[in-house]
Each structure stands twice: as structure tokens, then as C-alpha cells.
């Protein structure tokens, strides 16, 4: 999509050079008769020619910015398209087909401008979350603190390497993956960024999905002040979902509980109650405000996290139903001295069969960084 859009900008921009060349009489242009819907005085012909040149330059610069993945390319493209259409209207007998190109360029410009607004809103939510963290660093984890935990959890935290390291109060990470919304759908490529504030037990996750290799979908999932919210927009413009209710709250809390495997020191939070359910399994119960979530963790003999299962609401509203939700890990990496899952799936265990809806890979993980990550490029 990015290359196609840039190519159209370049070709359309270069065509505008013809209007400049003819107006300034640098060469004859047989394709242009000079007919206009209103009479242009000879004294203004070169001014109009400069406007043709302006449209050309704006469209070419917009193409360069797009190829450089600049989020502001749409502003320059909009200037070029508006100028172009004004000139096309003026020279309608010769240039009317330029309206088709401008119409084709308008949709990506609208999508890009909407995406900037959506990402700015997500930044504001994330910035507020980051700003709410205490300024002082978290205390280092001690071996004595692990003694109160069930053996499987103690083995996990020891294996992960959290002893002697400070508890992260802020976490930021990036993901790449494949996502789908129904078992019979093809996977769509996705990139995501996420922020956690562990004292507040809060997170903001934003994702960009590409549908049909061209159309972007933007989403934001958050859990702030004990309340969850999921927003999904087609082209960052058309709402597909905006869910926020008690069932969404429960699902978001369970998501936080499951994702603390990326900052395992948070398992020591006294609000989480642990109990062993087997030699390699433990149940975690977390109550945050009015919401309670229960999940079972399974660990390998060497302490690595293997899998989380929970009964989570699938969907929102009256139609939402409790389903078995599972997150198996398949690869592990060390970040900041801590071993965490780096690849896995998110699966609904439905009556019709398992539905793996998100295959994720951790591409970066940082602790106690309060800066926002740059938004992923639209195309």
C-alpha cells in the first residue's frame, strides 16, 4: 500500500509539471489547449503556472515523506491534492481526469489524518499512566520474600532471575504478531506497543493490524483504575468496537495477571494470592477494586513459565460468555537480566475447537522507562 500510494503521488505530481511548462512557455504541450472555465488574464498565466509547480512539488515531497515513513506526510499531500483539484477545476476541459487521481489520493489522506488523531489519543492515555508511577525506584527483590510463595511460583521467580533486581514500576514493550477475529479468517499481520504501571496494576496496549494487505485497523486495549476498555477502528476512522463494561473489566484484569510474566517481580504484589495446585502449577487470585480474576499458571521443571489458563469473558455486553482462555509460551529470552516468554499464542478453547487468535512475539522489553515509544508507521 505504501509503495502504491507513493507511486500515485509521484506520477500525479509529475503530470502537474505540464501545466507549469506550458504556462511559462518552456515548451509546447499539445495535450493542453489552454482552455479554462474562466478566462485567465495573460498577466496571471505565470502565476497559475507557479500553482501547477506548487502542486507538483507538494505531491512529490509527500511521496518522499511517505517512503521515509513520516506520519506527517498527509499534511503535505493534502496541500498538493487541494491545490491540484483547484487547478483541475480551472482547466476542466483539459484536466478533468485529474479528479480521479485526486479522489484516489483523498482516502489515504483521510485515513492517515484519522490515524494521527487516534494515536495521539492513545499517547495521552499512556502518558497519564506513565506519569502516575512513583518517582523513586522499586525495592530490590530478596530471597526472603520468595519464601512465602508456593514452591512452583518460588521456582519460577528464582529461575527468571528477579532476586537482587529492583521491582519495575513501569514496563514498556513491543510486539509483532498475527491476529484474527474468527476461526475461519486468515491471520493478519499486527504490530503492538504496551505500557504497564505495576503499582496501579494498569496497562495500555495499542495495536495496528493490516487487513487485506492494505487497509489498516487501529486498536487500543486498556485497564486503568480497575476499568477495561477496548476500542477498534477501521482505518482509525470507522468504529468497529468500543466496549467497556463489567465483563470487559474482568477480561482486562485477567490480561494484566497473565502478562505479568513479562515483569515477574510483580508476582510478589500482596494483592495477588497464590496457592499451589500441583507440583508445577499454582493458582493466582487477584482482586482490584470491584473486579476479581483467577488464573492458573503452569511451569516447567526448571521454573520457566509454560502456560496460563483462566475462565475469561469472550466479548462484551449481554452476549459475552465465559470461555476457557489459554496463553502458552513457546520461546524465552533474557531482557535486563530477567528471563521471560518471548513467543507464544493466545487461544480460546471453544466447544467447536481451539481458536488461536493472536500469535505474538516480543520484540523489545524495557523496565522503568517513562518515555513514550514512537507510533508504528501507518504503512
CSV table of C-alpha atoms in Angstrom, one decimal:
chain,number,residue,atom,x,y,z
A,1,UNK,CA,0.0,0.0,0.0
A,2,UNK,CA,2.8,2.4,0.9
A,3,UNK,CA,4.6,1.9,-2.4
A,4,UNK,CA,1.4,2.1,-4.4
A,5,UNK,CA,0.3,5.3,-2.8
A,6,UNK,CA,3.8,6.8,-3.2
A,7,UNK,CA,3.8,5.9,-6.8
A,8,UNK,CA,0.5,7.5,-7.4
A,9,UNK,CA,1.7,10.7,-5.7
A,10,UNK,CA,4.8,10.8,-7.8
A,11,UNK,CA,3.1,10.2,-11.2
A,12,UNK,CA,0.3,12.6,-10.4
A,13,UNK,CA,2.8,15.2,-9.2
A,14,UNK,CA,4.9,14.9,-12.3
A,15,UNK,CA,1.9,15.4,-14.6
A,16,UNK,CA,1.4,18.8,-13.0
A,17,UNK,CA,4.7,19.9,-14.5
A,18,UNK,CA,3.0,20.1,-17.8
A,19,UNK,CA,0.8,22.9,-16.6
A,20,UNK,CA,3.9,24.8,-15.3
A,21,UNK,CA,5.9,24.2,-18.6
A,22,UNK,CA,3.0,25.4,-20.8
A,23,UNK,CA,2.2,28.5,-18.6
A,24,UNK,CA,5.9,29.6,-18.6
A,25,UNK,CA,6.3,28.7,-22.3
A,26,UNK,CA,9.3,26.4,-21.7
A,27,UNK,CA,7.9,24.0,-24.3
A,28,UNK,CA,4.8,23.3,-26.3
A,29,UNK,CA,2.4,20.9,-24.7
A,30,UNK,CA,0.0,19.6,-27.4
A,31,UNK,CA,-2.1,17.8,-24.7
A,32,UNK,CA,-3.1,21.1,-23.2
A,33,UNK,CA,-5.2,23.5,-25.2
A,34,UNK,CA,-5.2,26.2,-22.5
A,35,UNK,CA,-9.0,26.2,-22.2
A,36,UNK,CA,-10.3,27.2,-18.8
A,37,UNK,CA,-13.7,27.5,-17.3
A,38,UNK,CA,-13.0,31.2,-16.5
A,39,UNK,CA,-10.7,33.4,-18.5
A,40,UNK,CA,-7.3,33.8,-17.1
A,41,UNK,CA,-5.7,37.2,-17.9
A,42,UNK,CA,-2.3,36.9,-19.6
A,43,UNK,CA,-0.7,38.7,-16.7
A,44,UNK,CA,-1.8,35.8,-14.4
A,45,UNK,CA,-0.9,32.9,-16.6
A,46,UNK,CA,2.6,32.6,-15.0
A,47,UNK,CA,1.0,32.8,-11.5
A,48,UNK,CA,-1.2,29.9,-12.4
A,49,UNK,CA,1.8,28.1,-13.7
A,50,UNK,CA,3.5,28.5,-10.4
A,51,UNK,CA,0.5,26.9,-8.7
A,52,UNK,CA,0.9,23.9,-11.0
A,53,UNK,CA,4.5,23.7,-9.9
A,54,UNK,CA,3.5,24.1,-6.2
A,55,UNK,CA,1.1,21.1,-6.6
A,56,UNK,CA,3.8,19.1,-8.3
A,57,UNK,CA,6.4,19.8,-5.5
A,58,UNK,CA,3.8,19.2,-2.7
A,59,UNK,CA,2.9,15.8,-4.1
A,60,UNK,CA,6.5,14.8,-4.7
A,61,UNK,CA,7.5,15.8,-1.2
A,62,UNK,CA,4.5,14.0,0.2
A,63,UNK,CA,5.7,10.8,-1.6
A,64,UNK,CA,9.2,11.2,-0.2
A,65,UNK,CA,7.9,11.7,3.3
A,66,UNK,CA,5.6,8.6,2.9
A,67,UNK,CA,8.6,6.5,1.7
A,68,UNK,CA,10.5,7.7,4.8
A,69,UNK,CA,7.6,6.6,6.9
A,70,UNK,CA,6.9,10.1,8.3
A,71,UNK,CA,3.5,10.4,10.0
A,72,UNK,CA,3.1,14.0,8.7
A,73,UNK,CA,3.2,13.1,5.0
A,74,UNK,CA,-0.6,13.5,4.8
A,75,UNK,CA,-0.5,17.2,5.6
A,76,UNK,CA,1.8,17.9,2.6
A,77,UNK,CA,-0.3,15.5,0.4
A,78,UNK,CA,-3.5,17.3,1.4
A,79,UNK,CA,-1.9,20.7,0.3
A,80,UNK,CA,-1.0,19.1,-3.0
A,81,UNK,CA,-4.4,17.5,-3.6
A,82,UNK,CA,-6.3,20.6,-2.8
A,83,UNK,CA,-4.1,22.8,-5.0
A,84,UNK,CA,-4.3,20.2,-7.7
A,85,UNK,CA,-8.1,19.9,-7.7
A,86,UNK,CA,-8.5,23.7,-7.8
A,87,UNK,CA,-6.3,23.8,-10.9
A,88,UNK,CA,-8.0,20.8,-12.4
A,89,UNK,CA,-11.4,22.5,-11.9
A,90,UNK,CA,-10.0,25.7,-13.5
A,91,UNK,CA,-8.6,23.8,-16.5
A,92,UNK,CA,-11.5,21.3,-16.6
A,93,UNK,CA,-11.7,20.8,-20.4
A,94,UNK,CA,-8.0,19.6,-20.4
A,95,UNK,CA,-7.5,18.3,-16.9
A,96,UNK,CA,-10.8,16.8,-15.7
A,97,UNK,CA,-9.4,13.3,-15.4
A,98,UNK,CA,-7.1,14.6,-12.7
A,99,UNK,CA,-10.1,14.5,-10.4
A,100,UNK,CA,-9.9,10.7,-10.5
A,101,UNK,CA,-6.4,10.7,-9.2
A,102,UNK,CA,-7.2,13.3,-6.5
A,103,UNK,CA,-10.2,11.2,-5.4
A,104,UNK,CA,-7.9,8.1,-5.1
A,105,UNK,CA,-5.4,10.1,-3.1
A,106,UNK,CA,-8.0,11.6,-0.8
A,107,UNK,CA,-9.0,8.3,1.0
A,108,UNK,CA,-5.4,7.5,2.2
A,109,UNK,CA,-5.0,11.1,3.3
A,110,UNK,CA,-8.2,10.9,5.4
A,111,UNK,CA,-7.1,7.6,6.9
A,112,UNK,CA,-3.7,9.0,7.7
A,113,UNK,CA,-5.1,12.1,9.4
A,114,UNK,CA,-7.5,10.0,11.4
A,115,UNK,CA,-4.7,7.7,12.4
A,116,UNK,CA,-2.7,10.6,13.8
A,117,UNK,CA,-5.6,11.6,15.9
A,118,UNK,CA,-6.2,8.0,17.2
A,119,UNK,CA,-2.5,7.6,18.0
A,120,UNK,CA,-2.5,11.0,19.8
A,121,UNK,CA,-5.4,9.8,21.9
A,122,UNK,CA,-3.6,6.6,22.8
A,123,UNK,CA,-0.5,8.6,23.6
A,124,UNK,CA,-2.5,10.7,26.1
A,125,UNK,CA,-3.8,7.6,27.9
A,126,UNK,CA,-0.3,6.1,28.0
A,127,UNK,CA,1.3,9.3,29.1
A,128,UNK,CA,-1.1,9.6,32.0
A,129,UNK,CA,-0.4,6.1,33.0
A,130,UNK,CA,3.4,6.6,33.0
A,131,UNK,CA,3.1,9.9,34.9
A,132,UNK,CA,1.2,8.2,37.7
A,133,UNK,CA,4.2,6.0,38.7
A,134,UNK,CA,6.1,6.8,41.9
A,135,UNK,CA,9.4,8.7,41.1
A,136,UNK,CA,11.6,6.5,43.4
A,137,UNK,CA,12.8,3.1,42.1
A,138,UNK,CA,11.2,-0.1,43.3
A,139,UNK,CA,12.9,-2.0,46.1
A,140,UNK,CA,15.1,-4.9,45.1
A,141,UNK,CA,13.6,-8.4,45.4
A,142,UNK,CA,15.1,-10.5,48.2
A,143,UNK,CA,15.3,-14.3,48.6
A,144,UNK,CA,13.4,-14.0,51.9
A,145,UNK,CA,10.3,-12.6,50.1
A,146,UNK,CA,10.1,-15.6,47.9
A,147,UNK,CA,9.9,-17.9,50.9
A,148,UNK,CA,6.2,-17.1,51.5
A,149,UNK,CA,5.3,-18.2,48.0
A,150,UNK,CA,4.2,-21.7,46.9
A,151,UNK,CA,7.1,-23.8,45.6
A,152,UNK,CA,6.2,-23.6,41.8
A,153,UNK,CA,6.0,-19.8,42.0
A,154,UNK,CA,9.2,-19.6,44.0
A,155,UNK,CA,11.0,-21.8,41.5
A,156,UNK,CA,9.7,-19.6,38.6
A,157,UNK,CA,10.8,-16.3,40.1
A,158,UNK,CA,14.2,-17.8,41.0
A,159,UNK,CA,14.7,-19.2,37.5
A,160,UNK,CA,13.6,-15.9,35.9
A,161,UNK,CA,16.3,-14.1,37.9
A,162,UNK,CA,14.4,-11.4,39.7
A,163,UNK,CA,16.2,-11.8,43.1
A,164,UNK,CA,18.5,-8.9,43.7
A,165,UNK,CA,16.9,-6.8,40.9
A,166,UNK,CA,14.6,-3.8,41.6
A,167,UNK,CA,10.8,-4.3,41.0
A,168,UNK,CA,9.9,-2.5,37.8
A,169,UNK,CA,7.3,0.2,38.3
A,170,UNK,CA,7.0,0.9,34.6
A,171,UNK,CA,7.2,-1.6,31.8
A,172,UNK,CA,7.1,-0.9,28.1
A,173,UNK,CA,7.3,-3.4,25.3
A,174,UNK,CA,6.7,-4.0,21.6
A,175,UNK,CA,5.3,-7.0,19.8
A,176,UNK,CA,5.0,-8.4,16.3
A,177,UNK,CA,2.4,-11.0,15.5
A,178,UNK,CA,-0.5,-12.4,13.6
A,179,UNK,CA,-4.1,-11.7,14.6
A,180,UNK,CA,-7.5,-12.8,13.5
A,181,UNK,CA,-11.1,-12.2,14.8
A,182,UNK,CA,-12.7,-15.5,13.8
A,183,UNK,CA,-11.6,-19.2,13.4
A,184,UNK,CA,-12.4,-19.2,9.7
A,185,UNK,CA,-10.4,-16.0,9.0
A,186,UNK,CA,-6.9,-15.6,7.7
A,187,UNK,CA,-4.3,-14.2,10.1
A,188,UNK,CA,-3.5,-10.5,9.6
A,189,UNK,CA,0.0,-9.0,10.4
A,190,UNK,CA,0.0,-6.9,13.6
A,191,UNK,CA,2.4,-4.7,15.5
A,192,UNK,CA,1.8,-3.6,19.1
A,193,UNK,CA,3.1,-1.4,21.8
A,194,UNK,CA,2.2,-1.8,25.5
A,195,UNK,CA,2.8,0.1,28.7
A,196,UNK,CA,2.3,-1.1,32.3
A,197,UNK,CA,2.2,0.7,35.6
A,198,UNK,CA,2.7,-2.0,38.2
A,199,UNK,CA,1.8,-0.1,41.4
A,200,UNK,CA,-1.6,0.8,39.8
A,201,UNK,CA,-2.0,-2.6,38.1
A,202,UNK,CA,-2.7,-0.8,34.8
A,203,UNK,CA,-1.8,-1.1,31.2
A,204,UNK,CA,-2.4,0.5,27.8
A,205,UNK,CA,-1.9,-1.7,24.7
A,206,UNK,CA,-2.2,-0.3,21.2
A,207,UNK,CA,-2.1,-2.4,18.0
A,208,UNK,CA,-2.1,-1.8,14.3
A,209,UNK,CA,-3.4,-4.6,12.1
A,210,UNK,CA,-3.3,-4.7,8.3
A,211,UNK,CA,-6.3,-6.2,6.6
A,212,UNK,CA,-6.2,-7.5,3.0
A,213,UNK,CA,-2.5,-6.2,2.9
A,214,UNK,CA,-3.7,-2.7,2.5
A,215,UNK,CA,-6.4,-1.4,4.9
A,216,UNK,CA,-5.1,-0.5,8.5
A,217,UNK,CA,-7.1,-1.3,11.6
A,218,UNK,CA,-6.1,0.5,14.8
A,219,UNK,CA,-7.0,-0.8,18.3
A,220,UNK,CA,-6.4,0.2,21.9
A,221,UNK,CA,-7.0,-2.1,24.9
A,222,UNK,CA,-6.6,-0.6,28.4
A,223,UNK,CA,-7.0,-1.3,32.1
A,224,UNK,CA,-6.9,1.9,34.1
A,225,UNK,CA,-8.4,2.5,37.6
A,226,UNK,CA,-9.8,-1.0,37.6
A,227,UNK,CA,-11.7,-0.4,34.4
A,228,UNK,CA,-11.1,-2.0,31.0
A,229,UNK,CA,-11.9,-0.6,27.6
A,230,UNK,CA,-11.3,-2.0,24.1
A,231,UNK,CA,-11.6,0.4,21.0
A,232,UNK,CA,-11.1,-0.8,17.4
A,233,UNK,CA,-11.4,1.4,14.4
A,234,UNK,CA,-11.2,0.6,10.7
A,235,UNK,CA,-8.8,2.9,9.1
A,236,UNK,CA,-8.6,4.6,12.5
A,237,UNK,CA,-11.9,6.2,11.5
A,238,UNK,CA,-14.8,3.8,11.4
A,239,UNK,CA,-15.7,2.4,14.8
A,240,UNK,CA,-15.8,-1.4,14.9
A,241,UNK,CA,-15.9,-1.8,18.6
A,242,UNK,CA,-15.9,0.3,21.8
A,243,UNK,CA,-16.5,-2.0,24.7
A,244,UNK,CA,-16.4,-1.0,28.4
A,245,UNK,CA,-18.4,-2.9,31.0
A,246,UNK,CA,-18.0,-5.3,33.9
A,247,UNK,CA,-17.2,-8.2,31.6
A,248,UNK,CA,-14.5,-6.2,29.8
A,249,UNK,CA,-13.1,-5.2,33.3
A,250,UNK,CA,-12.8,-8.9,34.2
A,251,UNK,CA,-11.1,-9.7,30.9
A,252,UNK,CA,-8.7,-6.8,31.2
A,253,UNK,CA,-7.7,-7.7,34.8
A,254,UNK,CA,-7.0,-11.3,33.7
A,255,UNK,CA,-4.9,-9.9,30.9
A,256,UNK,CA,-2.8,-7.9,33.3
A,257,UNK,CA,-2.5,-11.0,35.5
A,258,UNK,CA,-1.4,-13.2,32.6
A,259,UNK,CA,1.0,-10.6,31.2
A,260,UNK,CA,3.0,-10.0,34.4
A,261,UNK,CA,5.1,-12.9,33.2
A,262,UNK,CA,7.0,-10.1,31.3
A,263,UNK,CA,7.8,-8.5,34.7
A,264,UNK,CA,7.7,-11.4,37.1
A,265,UNK,CA,8.7,-9.5,40.2
A,266,UNK,CA,5.1,-8.2,40.2
A,267,UNK,CA,4.0,-11.6,41.3
A,268,UNK,CA,5.2,-10.6,44.7
A,269,UNK,CA,2.4,-7.9,44.9
A,270,UNK,CA,0.4,-8.7,48.1
A,271,UNK,CA,-2.8,-8.1,46.2
A,272,UNK,CA,-2.1,-11.4,44.4
A,273,UNK,CA,-2.9,-14.5,46.4
A,274,UNK,CA,-1.0,-17.6,45.3
A,275,UNK,CA,-1.8,-21.2,46.1
A,276,UNK,CA,-0.1,-24.4,44.8
A,277,UNK,CA,-2.4,-26.7,42.8
A,278,UNK,CA,0.2,-29.2,41.9
A,279,UNK,CA,4.0,-29.8,41.7
A,280,UNK,CA,4.3,-27.5,38.6
A,281,UNK,CA,1.1,-25.4,38.9
A,282,UNK,CA,-0.2,-22.6,41.0
A,283,UNK,CA,-3.4,-20.5,41.1
A,284,UNK,CA,-3.3,-16.7,41.3
A,285,UNK,CA,-6.3,-14.7,42.6
A,286,UNK,CA,-6.2,-11.0,42.0
A,287,UNK,CA,-8.8,-8.6,43.3
A,288,UNK,CA,-8.5,-5.0,42.1
A,289,UNK,CA,-11.3,-2.7,43.1
A,290,UNK,CA,-14.6,-4.5,42.3
A,291,UNK,CA,-13.0,-6.9,39.9
A,292,UNK,CA,-11.6,-10.3,40.7
A,293,UNK,CA,-9.7,-12.7,38.3
A,294,UNK,CA,-8.4,-16.2,38.9
A,295,UNK,CA,-5.8,-17.8,36.6
A,296,UNK,CA,-3.7,-21.0,36.8
A,297,UNK,CA,0.0,-20.8,35.9
A,298,UNK,CA,2.0,-23.9,34.8
A,299,UNK,CA,5.8,-24.1,35.0
A,300,UNK,CA,8.5,-26.3,33.6
A,301,UNK,CA,10.7,-28.4,35.9
A,302,UNK,CA,13.4,-25.7,35.5
A,303,UNK,CA,10.9,-23.0,36.6
A,304,UNK,CA,10.2,-21.4,33.2
A,305,UNK,CA,6.6,-20.2,32.7
A,306,UNK,CA,4.8,-22.5,30.3
A,307,UNK,CA,1.1,-21.6,30.2
A,308,UNK,CA,-1.7,-19.7,31.8
A,309,UNK,CA,-5.3,-20.7,31.8
A,310,UNK,CA,-8.4,-18.9,33.0
A,311,UNK,CA,-12.1,-18.5,32.5
A,312,UNK,CA,-12.5,-15.2,30.8
A,313,UNK,CA,-15.4,-13.4,29.2
A,314,UNK,CA,-15.3,-13.6,25.5
A,315,UNK,CA,-16.8,-10.4,24.1
A,316,UNK,CA,-18.8,-7.7,25.9
A,317,UNK,CA,-22.4,-6.9,26.8
A,318,UNK,CA,-25.2,-9.4,27.4
A,319,UNK,CA,-23.8,-11.8,24.7
A,320,UNK,CA,-20.4,-12.2,26.4
A,321,UNK,CA,-19.8,-15.7,27.8
A,322,UNK,CA,-17.2,-17.3,29.9
A,323,UNK,CA,-14.8,-19.4,27.9
A,324,UNK,CA,-11.5,-21.1,28.7
A,325,UNK,CA,-8.7,-18.8,27.8
A,326,UNK,CA,-5.1,-20.0,27.4
A,327,UNK,CA,-1.7,-18.4,26.8
A,328,UNK,CA,1.0,-21.0,26.0
A,329,UNK,CA,4.6,-19.8,25.7
A,330,UNK,CA,6.9,-21.4,23.1
A,331,UNK,CA,10.2,-19.4,23.4
A,332,UNK,CA,12.0,-17.5,26.1
A,333,UNK,CA,14.6,-14.7,26.1
A,334,UNK,CA,16.5,-12.7,28.7
A,335,UNK,CA,15.8,-8.9,29.0
A,336,UNK,CA,17.5,-6.7,31.6
A,337,UNK,CA,18.8,-9.9,33.2
A,338,UNK,CA,15.3,-11.4,33.5
A,339,UNK,CA,14.1,-14.5,31.6
A,340,UNK,CA,10.6,-14.0,30.2
A,341,UNK,CA,8.5,-15.6,27.5
A,342,UNK,CA,9.3,-14.1,24.1
A,343,UNK,CA,6.9,-16.0,21.8
A,344,UNK,CA,3.5,-17.7,22.2
A,345,UNK,CA,-0.2,-17.8,21.4
A,346,UNK,CA,-3.5,-16.6,22.8
A,347,UNK,CA,-6.2,-19.2,22.5
A,348,UNK,CA,-9.9,-19.6,23.2
A,349,UNK,CA,-10.8,-23.2,23.9
A,350,UNK,CA,-14.3,-23.3,22.3
A,351,UNK,CA,-16.8,-26.1,22.0
A,352,UNK,CA,-16.1,-26.2,18.3
A,353,UNK,CA,-12.3,-26.4,18.8
A,354,UNK,CA,-9.4,-24.3,19.8
A,355,UNK,CA,-9.3,-20.8,18.3
A,356,UNK,CA,-5.8,-19.3,18.3
A,357,UNK,CA,-6.5,-15.6,17.7
A,358,UNK,CA,-3.1,-14.0,18.4
A,359,UNK,CA,0.3,-15.3,17.7
A,360,UNK,CA,2.7,-12.9,19.4
A,361,UNK,CA,6.5,-12.3,19.5
A,362,UNK,CA,8.1,-10.0,22.0
A,363,UNK,CA,10.4,-7.7,20.0
A,364,UNK,CA,11.5,-5.4,22.9
A,365,UNK,CA,11.1,-5.1,26.7
A,366,UNK,CA,12.3,-2.3,28.9
A,367,UNK,CA,11.8,-1.5,32.6
A,368,UNK,CA,11.3,1.9,34.2
A,369,UNK,CA,11.4,3.9,31.0
A,370,UNK,CA,8.9,6.7,31.2
A,371,UNK,CA,9.2,7.8,27.6
A,372,UNK,CA,6.6,7.0,25.0
A,373,UNK,CA,7.5,4.7,22.2
A,374,UNK,CA,7.2,6.3,18.7
A,375,UNK,CA,4.0,5.2,17.0
A,376,UNK,CA,4.5,2.5,14.4
A,377,UNK,CA,4.2,3.8,10.8
A,378,UNK,CA,0.8,3.6,9.2
A,379,UNK,CA,2.1,2.0,6.0
